[in-house]
Every structure is written in structure tokens, then in C-alpha cells.
Tab-separated table of C-alpha atoms in Angstrom:
chain	number	residue	atom	x	y	z
A	1	UNK	CA	-25.833	-6.383	-4.657
A	2	UNK	CA	-23.898	-3.130	-5.219
A	3	UNK	CA	-20.610	-2.845	-3.515
A	4	UNK	CA	-18.762	0.327	-3.130
A	5	UNK	CA	-15.008	0.290	-2.461
A	6	UNK	CA	-13.162	3.479	-0.806
A	7	UNK	CA	-10.095	4.135	-0.385
A	8	UNK	CA	-7.497	7.307	-0.561
A	9	UNK	CA	-4.001	7.868	-0.800
A	10	UNK	CA	-1.069	7.426	-3.262
A	11	UNK	CA	-0.839	5.037	-6.088
A	12	UNK	CA	-0.204	2.068	-3.489
A	13	UNK	CA	-2.826	2.771	-1.672
A	14	UNK	CA	-5.546	2.189	-4.692
A	15	UNK	CA	-4.122	-0.075	-7.384
A	16	UNK	CA	-4.231	-3.231	-5.322
A	17	UNK	CA	-8.047	-2.539	-5.143
A	18	UNK	CA	-8.836	-2.213	-8.373
A	19	UNK	CA	-7.676	-6.131	-9.179
A	20	UNK	CA	-9.741	-6.888	-6.036
A	21	UNK	CA	-13.120	-4.869	-7.529
A	22	UNK	CA	-12.762	-6.872	-10.835
A	23	UNK	CA	-12.456	-10.312	-9.195
A	24	UNK	CA	-15.817	-9.235	-7.249
A	25	UNK	CA	-17.061	-7.997	-10.422
A	26	UNK	CA	-16.386	-10.937	-11.884
A	27	UNK	CA	-18.063	-13.353	-8.617
A	28	UNK	CA	-21.475	-11.646	-9.674
A	29	UNK	CA	-21.123	-7.970	-7.834
A	30	UNK	CA	-21.804	-4.216	-9.111
A	31	UNK	CA	-18.635	-2.591	-8.146
A	32	UNK	CA	-17.502	0.527	-7.771
A	33	UNK	CA	-14.734	2.632	-6.719
A	34	UNK	CA	-14.296	5.670	-4.898
A	35	UNK	CA	-10.494	7.568	-5.010
A	36	UNK	CA	-9.372	10.883	-5.534
A	37	UNK	CA	-9.900	12.064	-8.869
A	38	UNK	CA	-6.059	11.264	-10.169
A	39	UNK	CA	-6.813	7.934	-10.010
A	40	UNK	CA	-10.101	7.609	-12.283
A	41	UNK	CA	-7.747	6.365	-15.073
A	42	UNK	CA	-7.169	3.202	-13.229
A	43	UNK	CA	-10.676	2.236	-12.628
A	44	UNK	CA	-11.902	2.918	-15.923
A	45	UNK	CA	-8.740	0.733	-17.436
A	46	UNK	CA	-10.591	-2.125	-15.167
A	47	UNK	CA	-14.168	-1.371	-15.690
A	48	UNK	CA	-14.927	-0.571	-12.765
A	49	UNK	CA	-17.313	2.856	-12.268
A	50	UNK	CA	-15.746	5.201	-10.663
A	51	UNK	CA	-16.679	8.539	-7.599
A	52	UNK	CA	-14.340	10.985	-7.129
A	53	UNK	CA	-13.092	11.938	-3.908
A	54	UNK	CA	-12.537	15.352	-3.054
A	55	UNK	CA	-8.868	15.452	-1.663
A	56	UNK	CA	-5.641	15.571	-3.396
A	57	UNK	CA	-2.834	13.737	-1.723
A	58	UNK	CA	-0.167	15.567	-4.245
A	59	UNK	CA	-1.478	18.428	-3.279
A	60	UNK	CA	1.109	18.596	0.186
A	61	UNK	CA	3.765	17.844	-1.734
A	62	UNK	CA	6.673	15.572	-0.558
A	63	UNK	CA	6.781	15.783	2.939
A	64	UNK	CA	9.248	14.581	5.712
A	65	UNK	CA	9.397	14.317	9.302
A	66	UNK	CA	6.756	13.413	11.601
A	67	UNK	CA	5.252	16.653	12.330
A	68	UNK	CA	5.564	17.817	8.330
A	69	UNK	CA	3.551	14.355	7.862
A	70	UNK	CA	0.899	14.847	10.715
A	71	UNK	CA	0.327	18.160	9.247
A	72	UNK	CA	0.089	16.918	5.494
A	73	UNK	CA	-2.336	14.160	6.771
A	74	UNK	CA	-4.627	16.314	8.860
A	75	UNK	CA	-5.167	18.416	5.603
A	76	UNK	CA	-5.532	15.566	3.515
A	77	UNK	CA	-8.393	13.844	5.741
A	78	UNK	CA	-9.748	17.441	5.991
A	79	UNK	CA	-10.634	17.312	1.996
A	80	UNK	CA	-11.881	14.073	2.118
A	81	UNK	CA	-14.505	14.263	4.844
A	82	UNK	CA	-15.753	17.083	3.429
A	83	UNK	CA	-17.073	15.569	0.218
A	84	UNK	CA	-17.041	11.749	1.605
A	85	UNK	CA	-20.568	11.086	2.045
A	86	UNK	CA	-21.366	12.386	-1.643
A	87	UNK	CA	-19.491	9.304	-2.830
A	88	UNK	CA	-22.524	6.704	-1.450
A	89	UNK	CA	-25.388	6.742	-3.073
A	90	UNK	CA	-28.815	5.308	-1.512
A	91	UNK	CA	-28.212	2.285	-4.135
A	92	UNK	CA	-24.938	1.154	-2.496
A	93	UNK	CA	-25.185	-2.117	-0.587
A	94	UNK	CA	-21.812	-2.473	0.851
A	95	UNK	CA	-19.027	-0.659	1.815
A	96	UNK	CA	-15.586	-1.647	1.664
A	97	UNK	CA	-13.437	0.497	3.466
A	98	UNK	CA	-9.706	0.984	3.379
A	99	UNK	CA	-7.543	2.550	6.320
A	100	UNK	CA	-7.431	5.481	4.894
A	101	UNK	CA	-11.324	5.534	5.041
A	102	UNK	CA	-12.610	3.578	7.844
A	103	UNK	CA	-12.744	6.403	10.003
A	104	UNK	CA	-14.766	8.287	8.006
A	105	UNK	CA	-16.799	5.419	6.702
A	106	UNK	CA	-17.724	4.144	9.951
A	107	UNK	CA	-20.070	7.024	10.319
A	108	UNK	CA	-21.696	6.679	7.374
A	109	UNK	CA	-22.557	3.256	7.852
A	110	UNK	CA	-24.229	4.504	11.247
A	111	UNK	CA	-26.282	7.036	9.349
A	112	UNK	CA	-27.537	5.064	6.321
A	113	UNK	CA	-27.366	1.384	7.244
A	114	UNK	CA	-25.317	0.478	4.905
A	115	UNK	CA	-23.248	-2.283	6.256
A	116	UNK	CA	-19.843	-2.322	5.776
A	117	UNK	CA	-16.674	-4.102	6.225
A	118	UNK	CA	-12.719	-3.095	6.428
A	119	UNK	CA	-10.011	-4.085	3.790
A	120	UNK	CA	-6.723	-2.790	4.817
A	121	UNK	CA	-3.410	-2.707	3.261
A	122	UNK	CA	-1.307	-2.459	6.663
A	123	UNK	CA	-1.656	-3.990	10.104
A	124	UNK	CA	-3.258	-1.173	12.246
A	125	UNK	CA	-4.835	-3.092	15.047
A	126	UNK	CA	-2.226	-2.820	18.517
A	127	UNK	CA	-0.354	-6.370	18.823
A	128	UNK	CA	2.512	-7.202	20.824
A	129	UNK	CA	4.094	-9.127	17.634
A	130	UNK	CA	5.547	-6.281	16.826
A	131	UNK	CA	5.414	-2.312	16.776
A	132	UNK	CA	2.907	0.293	14.809
A	133	UNK	CA	3.955	0.248	10.973
A	134	UNK	CA	4.406	3.666	10.930
A	135	UNK	CA	6.681	3.665	14.256
A	136	UNK	CA	9.746	1.791	12.295
A	137	UNK	CA	10.787	-1.399	12.659
A	138	UNK	CA	12.283	-1.582	15.975
A	139	UNK	CA	10.258	-3.917	18.778
A	140	UNK	CA	9.798	-2.334	21.918
A	141	UNK	CA	8.962	-6.099	23.430
A	142	UNK	CA	5.548	-6.989	23.655
A	143	UNK	CA	4.033	-4.721	26.447
A	144	UNK	CA	5.534	-1.577	24.540
A	145	UNK	CA	4.389	-2.619	21.232
A	146	UNK	CA	0.769	-2.982	22.122
A	147	UNK	CA	1.393	0.589	24.051
A	148	UNK	CA	2.793	1.847	21.226
A	149	UNK	CA	0.062	0.532	18.957
A	150	UNK	CA	-2.600	2.279	21.298
A	151	UNK	CA	-0.761	5.662	20.927
A	152	UNK	CA	-0.657	5.253	16.988
A	153	UNK	CA	-4.404	4.822	17.032
A	154	UNK	CA	-4.907	8.054	19.067
A	155	UNK	CA	-2.403	10.056	16.482
A	156	UNK	CA	-4.982	8.937	14.018
A	157	UNK	CA	-7.681	9.652	15.896
A	158	UNK	CA	-6.587	13.477	16.238
A	159	UNK	CA	-5.462	13.490	12.734
A	160	UNK	CA	-9.394	12.315	11.984
A	161	UNK	CA	-11.116	13.891	14.491
A	162	UNK	CA	-11.907	17.330	12.849
A	163	UNK	CA	-13.115	15.880	9.451
A	164	UNK	CA	-14.956	13.460	11.674
A	165	UNK	CA	-17.203	15.946	13.320
A	166	UNK	CA	-17.926	18.051	10.146
A	167	UNK	CA	-18.838	14.826	8.822
A	168	UNK	CA	-21.255	13.635	11.785
A	169	UNK	CA	-22.780	17.168	11.868
A	170	UNK	CA	-23.580	16.850	7.636
A	171	UNK	CA	-25.028	13.828	8.453
A	172	UNK	CA	-26.983	15.139	11.468
A	173	UNK	CA	-25.890	12.751	13.821
A	174	UNK	CA	-24.738	13.163	17.325
A	175	UNK	CA	-21.114	14.224	18.232
A	176	UNK	CA	-19.000	11.148	18.666
A	177	UNK	CA	-15.350	11.274	18.720
A	178	UNK	CA	-13.103	9.054	16.675
A	179	UNK	CA	-11.899	6.753	19.909
A	180	UNK	CA	-15.438	6.626	20.908
A	181	UNK	CA	-16.343	4.726	17.588
A	182	UNK	CA	-13.083	2.811	17.107
A	183	UNK	CA	-14.140	1.200	20.227
A	184	UNK	CA	-17.276	0.540	19.369
A	185	UNK	CA	-16.573	-1.302	16.264
A	186	UNK	CA	-13.751	-3.108	18.064
A	187	UNK	CA	-16.881	-4.448	20.327
A	188	UNK	CA	-19.009	-5.314	17.982
A	189	UNK	CA	-16.439	-7.282	15.864
A	190	UNK	CA	-16.766	-5.341	12.799
A	191	UNK	CA	-14.853	-7.718	9.963
A	192	UNK	CA	-11.378	-6.677	8.552
A	193	UNK	CA	-9.609	-8.460	6.161
A	194	UNK	CA	-5.366	-7.445	5.610
A	195	UNK	CA	-4.548	-7.776	2.535
A	196	UNK	CA	-1.038	-8.259	2.694
A	197	UNK	CA	0.765	-11.928	2.878
A	198	UNK	CA	1.772	-14.241	5.608
A	199	UNK	CA	4.807	-14.570	4.136
A	200	UNK	CA	5.873	-11.009	5.015
A	201	UNK	CA	3.625	-10.815	7.943
A	202	UNK	CA	2.270	-13.581	9.906
A	203	UNK	CA	-1.140	-12.657	11.529
A	204	UNK	CA	-0.482	-11.917	14.783
A	205	UNK	CA	-1.490	-14.255	17.460
A	206	UNK	CA	-3.103	-11.634	19.723
A	207	UNK	CA	-5.511	-10.352	17.214
A	208	UNK	CA	-9.450	-10.591	17.877
A	209	UNK	CA	-11.192	-13.155	15.125
A	210	UNK	CA	-12.554	-10.715	13.215
A	211	UNK	CA	-9.107	-9.533	12.123
A	212	UNK	CA	-7.636	-11.899	9.111
A	213	UNK	CA	-5.089	-11.864	6.900
A	214	UNK	CA	-5.853	-13.089	3.347
A	215	UNK	CA	-2.913	-12.387	1.431
A	216	UNK	CA	-1.780	-9.395	-1.183
A	217	UNK	CA	-4.497	-7.943	-3.298
A	218	UNK	CA	-3.157	-7.145	-6.922
A	219	UNK	CA	-3.765	-4.561	-9.313
A	220	UNK	CA	-5.729	-5.000	-12.381
A	221	UNK	CA	-3.834	-5.968	-15.298
A	222	UNK	CA	-4.883	-6.753	-18.872
A	223	UNK	CA	-3.227	-10.024	-19.703
A	224	UNK	CA	-3.453	-8.850	-23.717
A	225	UNK	CA	-0.948	-5.843	-22.834
A	226	UNK	CA	2.389	-6.302	-23.926
A	227	UNK	CA	5.475	-4.093	-22.362
A	228	UNK	CA	6.690	-1.592	-24.047
A	229	UNK	CA	8.468	-2.333	-27.399
A	230	UNK	CA	11.704	-0.353	-25.712
A	231	UNK	CA	11.828	-2.345	-22.991
A	232	UNK	CA	11.259	-5.645	-24.247
A	233	UNK	CA	14.093	-5.101	-26.626
A	234	UNK	CA	16.167	-3.971	-23.908
A	235	UNK	CA	14.892	-7.104	-21.346
A	236	UNK	CA	16.049	-9.530	-24.341
A	237	UNK	CA	19.253	-7.800	-25.406
A	238	UNK	CA	21.591	-8.827	-22.297
A	239	UNK	CA	21.172	-10.586	-19.107
A	240	UNK	CA	18.382	-9.328	-16.497
A	241	UNK	CA	18.744	-5.832	-15.375
A	242	UNK	CA	17.733	-3.942	-11.871
A	243	UNK	CA	14.956	-1.673	-11.517
A	244	UNK	CA	15.496	1.640	-9.582
A	245	UNK	CA	11.975	3.488	-9.076
A	246	UNK	CA	10.660	5.414	-5.976
A	247	UNK	CA	6.985	5.126	-7.132
A	248	UNK	CA	5.172	8.426	-5.981
A	249	UNK	CA	7.646	9.551	-3.455
A	250	UNK	CA	11.618	11.276	-3.766
A	251	UNK	CA	10.105	14.404	-5.634
A	252	UNK	CA	12.685	16.787	-6.340
A	253	UNK	CA	15.304	14.100	-5.254
A	254	UNK	CA	15.778	12.908	-8.996
A	255	UNK	CA	18.953	14.410	-10.245
A	256	UNK	CA	21.118	12.887	-7.105
A	257	UNK	CA	19.047	10.029	-7.173
A	258	UNK	CA	19.988	9.474	-10.749
A	259	UNK	CA	23.364	10.179	-10.475
A	260	UNK	CA	23.719	7.746	-7.452
A	261	UNK	CA	21.940	4.616	-9.366
A	262	UNK	CA	24.022	4.998	-12.713
A	263	UNK	CA	27.183	5.103	-10.943
A	264	UNK	CA	25.736	2.385	-8.395
A	265	UNK	CA	24.614	-0.035	-11.376
A	266	UNK	CA	27.706	0.584	-13.138
A	267	UNK	CA	30.102	-0.394	-10.617
A	268	UNK	CA	28.315	-3.611	-9.934
A	269	UNK	CA	28.572	-4.482	-13.330
A	270	UNK	CA	24.754	-4.472	-13.578
A	271	UNK	CA	22.179	-3.509	-16.702
A	272	UNK	CA	19.103	-0.936	-14.966
A	273	UNK	CA	15.826	0.113	-15.599
A	274	UNK	CA	15.434	3.575	-14.020
A	275	UNK	CA	11.225	4.089	-13.205
A	276	UNK	CA	11.149	8.025	-13.567
A	277	UNK	CA	8.420	8.294	-10.948
A	278	UNK	CA	7.743	11.276	-9.042
A	279	UNK	CA	11.283	11.882	-8.427
A	280	UNK	CA	11.833	12.167	-12.386
A	281	UNK	CA	14.876	9.362	-12.708
A	282	UNK	CA	16.720	9.651	-15.892
A	283	UNK	CA	19.876	8.118	-17.763
A	284	UNK	CA	21.296	7.325	-20.788
A	285	UNK	CA	23.204	4.631	-22.262
A	286	UNK	CA	23.575	1.405	-23.910
A	287	UNK	CA	23.474	-0.537	-20.548
A	288	UNK	CA	20.312	1.924	-18.596
A	289	UNK	CA	16.647	2.377	-19.850
A	290	UNK	CA	14.504	5.058	-18.515
A	291	UNK	CA	10.739	4.448	-18.923
A	292	UNK	CA	7.356	5.463	-17.400
A	293	UNK	CA	4.450	3.967	-15.538
A	294	UNK	CA	4.482	0.319	-16.372
A	295	UNK	CA	3.074	-2.288	-14.295
A	296	UNK	CA	4.895	-4.357	-12.038
A	297	UNK	CA	2.997	-7.679	-12.348
A	298	UNK	CA	4.833	-8.438	-16.071
A	299	UNK	CA	7.999	-6.743	-15.330
A	300	UNK	CA	9.600	-7.746	-12.341
A	301	UNK	CA	9.829	-11.562	-12.966
A	302	UNK	CA	12.243	-10.376	-16.102
A	303	UNK	CA	14.645	-8.428	-13.551
A	304	UNK	CA	17.622	-9.673	-11.092
A	305	UNK	CA	16.792	-7.091	-8.427
A	306	UNK	CA	14.072	-4.105	-7.610
A	307	UNK	CA	15.663	-1.007	-5.982
A	308	UNK	CA	12.660	0.518	-3.914
A	309	UNK	CA	11.587	2.696	-1.199
A	310	UNK	CA	9.603	0.217	0.585
A	311	UNK	CA	5.722	1.078	-0.037
A	312	UNK	CA	3.072	-1.972	0.651
A	313	UNK	CA	2.730	-2.366	-2.965
A	314	UNK	CA	6.224	-2.479	-4.175
A	315	UNK	CA	7.263	-4.343	-1.799
A	316	UNK	CA	4.724	-7.207	-1.749
A	317	UNK	CA	5.286	-7.548	-5.994
A	318	UNK	CA	8.597	-7.835	-5.271
A	319	UNK	CA	8.276	-10.781	-3.306
A	320	UNK	CA	5.663	-12.240	-5.550
A	321	UNK	CA	8.294	-12.343	-8.366
A	322	UNK	CA	10.589	-14.011	-6.391
A	323	UNK	CA	13.503	-11.630	-6.953
A	324	UNK	CA	15.770	-9.826	-4.185
A	325	UNK	CA	14.791	-6.491	-3.107
A	326	UNK	CA	17.257	-3.221	-2.245
A	327	UNK	CA	15.196	-1.406	-0.293
A	328	UNK	CA	15.497	2.840	0.500
A	329	UNK	CA	12.170	3.694	2.533
A	330	UNK	CA	11.712	7.253	2.667
A	331	UNK	CA	8.627	7.570	5.511
A	332	UNK	CA	5.686	6.402	6.867
A	333	UNK	CA	4.939	2.594	6.992
A	334	UNK	CA	8.160	1.898	4.001
A	335	UNK	CA	10.856	1.222	7.369
A	336	UNK	CA	8.287	-1.444	8.267
A	337	UNK	CA	7.986	-3.214	4.856
A	338	UNK	CA	12.183	-3.003	4.506
A	339	UNK	CA	12.847	-4.348	7.497
A	340	UNK	CA	10.045	-7.507	6.835
A	341	UNK	CA	11.884	-8.017	3.694
A	342	UNK	CA	15.187	-7.965	5.408
A	343	UNK	CA	14.061	-10.298	8.143
A	344	UNK	CA	12.783	-13.134	5.612
A	345	UNK	CA	16.055	-12.579	3.984
A	346	UNK	CA	14.791	-11.707	0.362
A	347	UNK	CA	16.807	-8.192	0.812
A	348	UNK	CA	19.979	-6.894	2.568
A	349	UNK	CA	19.626	-4.159	5.275
A	350	UNK	CA	17.968	-1.638	4.203
A	351	UNK	CA	19.459	1.997	3.230
A	352	UNK	CA	17.602	4.990	4.768
A	353	UNK	CA	16.892	7.560	2.311
A	354	UNK	CA	18.934	10.383	3.682
A	355	UNK	CA	21.830	7.673	4.233
A	356	UNK	CA	22.023	6.833	0.489
A	357	UNK	CA	25.102	6.747	-1.188
A	358	UNK	CA	26.639	5.140	-4.568
A	359	UNK	CA	28.938	3.478	-2.211
A	360	UNK	CA	26.122	1.857	-0.133
A	361	UNK	CA	23.881	1.229	-3.313
A	362	UNK	CA	26.967	-0.478	-5.170
A	363	UNK	CA	27.271	-2.641	-1.943
A	364	UNK	CA	23.773	-3.549	-1.197
A	365	UNK	CA	23.194	-4.237	-5.170
A	366	UNK	CA	26.383	-6.735	-5.297
A	367	UNK	CA	24.783	-8.618	-2.280
A	368	UNK	CA	21.279	-8.860	-3.345
A	369	UNK	CA	22.281	-10.444	-6.906
A	370	UNK	CA	25.174	-12.209	-6.063
A	371	UNK	CA	24.299	-13.723	-3.110
A	372	UNK	CA	22.346	-17.152	-3.402
A	373	UNK	CA	20.416	-16.904	-0.066
A	374	UNK	CA	18.529	-13.686	-0.990
A	375	UNK	CA	17.481	-15.179	-4.361
A	376	UNK	CA	16.619	-18.560	-2.625
A	377	UNK	CA	14.489	-16.673	-0.219
A	378	UNK	CA	12.964	-14.718	-2.227
A	379	UNK	CA	12.040	-17.789	-4.529
A	380	UNK	CA	10.580	-19.411	-1.323
A	381	UNK	CA	8.159	-16.200	-0.509
A	382	UNK	CA	6.910	-16.469	-4.001
A	383	UNK	CA	6.018	-19.906	-3.624
A	384	UNK	CA	4.265	-19.104	-0.308
A	385	UNK	CA	2.403	-16.127	-1.700
A	386	UNK	CA	1.082	-18.102	-4.657
A	387	UNK	CA	-0.797	-20.360	-2.298
A	388	UNK	CA	-2.814	-17.969	-0.756
A	389	UNK	CA	-6.600	-17.003	-2.838
A	390	UNK	CA	-6.181	-13.215	-1.283
A	391	UNK	CA	-9.209	-11.589	-3.671
A	392	UNK	CA	-11.530	-14.981	-3.116
A	393	UNK	CA	-11.170	-14.544	0.573
A	394	UNK	CA	-12.620	-11.260	-0.158
A	395	UNK	CA	-15.756	-13.002	-2.356
A	396	UNK	CA	-15.732	-14.986	0.054
A	397	UNK	CA	-16.493	-13.027	3.410
A	398	UNK	CA	-18.889	-10.962	1.284
A	399	UNK	CA	-20.992	-13.678	0.420
A	400	UNK	CA	-20.773	-14.237	4.287
A	401	UNK	CA	-21.987	-10.828	5.128
A	402	UNK	CA	-24.787	-10.590	2.315
A	403	UNK	CA	-26.716	-13.698	4.046
């Protein structure tokens, strides 16, 4: 069987599928990864075939605010839809679709007859248990949460509507709204596996049977690869440091964030590692090291805590390592994941990005590192996550679908 995993978005939306892809490959399947061009090195490093998708999420800059996010998302999806069908060839036997590609992939499945399955990194189906991830962390009550969930799906359908219409025309399919297609998939019990841990988000009690939660999928990492020598030396030279990084977020804020991070780390009496990322964090000194792109898996266990934007991938990596977090959510689903870490005790209360100051970060760092309750909760979370065979669950589901 030849499997195509299709995903799109930031690095956190792509990297987990490299590990999932290698697990499927090791189970005997031929696996290709379709993503935007900038992520070709991730697929190549994992030994997966790569197929480029035409859109580029970086082209729309660092946007904040719901209106700006919706406009950027619509522009991104339009570009994605224009060439999505090109990634699917006649030899593909199964499509695994992320939450960002499923609204397009459903129509390719209809046109080609290729079976498909959802592999989502976030919960998207409405539930009474919590409000939609894109609406922050505050519960609206069971009725309000479900209503908000349906509203969030309608907003998604509006974003994808023009791209879906163009794609169906290209595939020579009759017009069909995204909402009607979504309902069709729900009625058919289209299987969706969710790659997050039940330690962070228990499976909603009111979800239908075709919606499963497997645990987190991890980016591929070569076990023989070592951390950079300079970083290894820094880690060995003193007590565990705190990593500060904002991933692909906060472009243009590097100078302010670097100054805040350095002040807070030194006031808290902690060594630090700044991961430059899109923000361009940088600092000098014997007690602080600046690094570039380093995989979280082998680094995080050496740390005392992590200051991050609460993207789904970084949130899961910190929880897996059993270390406390200090979260500074910026946009999208980040306030949701930040609140989940605080709710399970693995992090103090989130600091909204616009409210971040050296004083607030200092207090949060002292709380996260010195209060043993946070370390205890983080350790318990890591223990729970170690029992989840997340990628193996996907292999089992694929085998079931192939029968």
C-alpha cells in the first residue's frame, strides 16, 4: 500500500507527521509526505518521499488579531487548493489528511475513489466538554461550547469555500459546499485519529465513535545524531537551564523578547538557552547561550523548564519530557494548549504575549522552577504519555481500513 500524508501550515503542523510516516514505513508501507516546499528537508531527513504543495504560510507574515488571521488563512488556503490535486497520483492507495488539508482532500477522495482518513493534531469536532481551540480557553458551558464549536466549523468552511469550489471544478465534480461535504463525512463515520495526549485533553465524552484520540505523534529524529557540541558543553557546565523560544511565531519582536528573557532569567537566578526561531532571539554571556534549530526531543530532558508560545507540538514535547512550562500564547490554538498545561498543574498561569514583561516572566519562572508541585505534575504527565502507543494506533487503523 502507498500512503500519502498531506499536511500544511507551520513547522508544528508538519514535523509530527515525519515520525508518523517513518512508523508506517517501518510497518511495511510506502509513505510520501505532501507539504509546502520549505519542509522538504524534514521529509528527506526522515527518508520519506516528498511532494510539494504550492502555498507558503510564511508569505503572509506574522499576523495577529482574528480578522487578520482569517484573511491570511483564506489567502493560504486559496494557494493550497490551486495545486492540491497535483500531489495525489494514480498510485496512491490511501490519503491521510491533517485538519488543514482534509477540507480539500475530501473532494479528491470523491473524485478518485482513493480512501482517506483524518490524522488531526487538534480537536476540531464540536463538544460540550470545552470551547473550540481557536476561541481560547474559557468554557461557555456545555450548550455554549457545542454552539461555539459549530460556529467555528462554519468559519472554517467560509475560509475554504472558494478554494473548494475551484478544486471541484478542476476535478469535474458538481458544486458542493464545504458544509454539506462535512455533514456527509460525519454521517458516513469518516475516521479521524487525533494526535494529542489524553493527559492534556481527555477524549470528549460526547464524540462519536469514529473520532479517536491516540496520543501525540513525534517528529522524526535520528537517534545517532548528537546535540551541537557548544550546546552539550553549555548543558554540562552548570545546573539545568531554561529554554526560551517562540518557534515560528513573534517575527519582528526579537529585540524586545531577548531583552525580557535575559532580564527575567538573571533576576530568577537561572541559566538560559535562547532558541532564535522566527523572532530572532539572541543574547551573550556565560550564563546564556543562543542556539538555532535543535530538535526538542533530545534537548528538553536536560532543561529545568521551557518558556514557549504553547503551540501544540512544543506543548506536547515539554509534557513528554516531564518538565514545567511557562507559556506565552500568541494566537490561534495556543491559548487553549497553554490553559491545558496550567489546568493539569504542569505550568503556572499563562502570560498573554501582549502582556509579557520582565517582571511577569521572572515571577512565572521562579514559580515554575522552584515550586515542586509543577515538576510533580509534569512528571506525572510524562508518565501517562509514555503509555500511549500513538503512532502504533495509526498503523492498526490503517491495517483495519486496508482489509
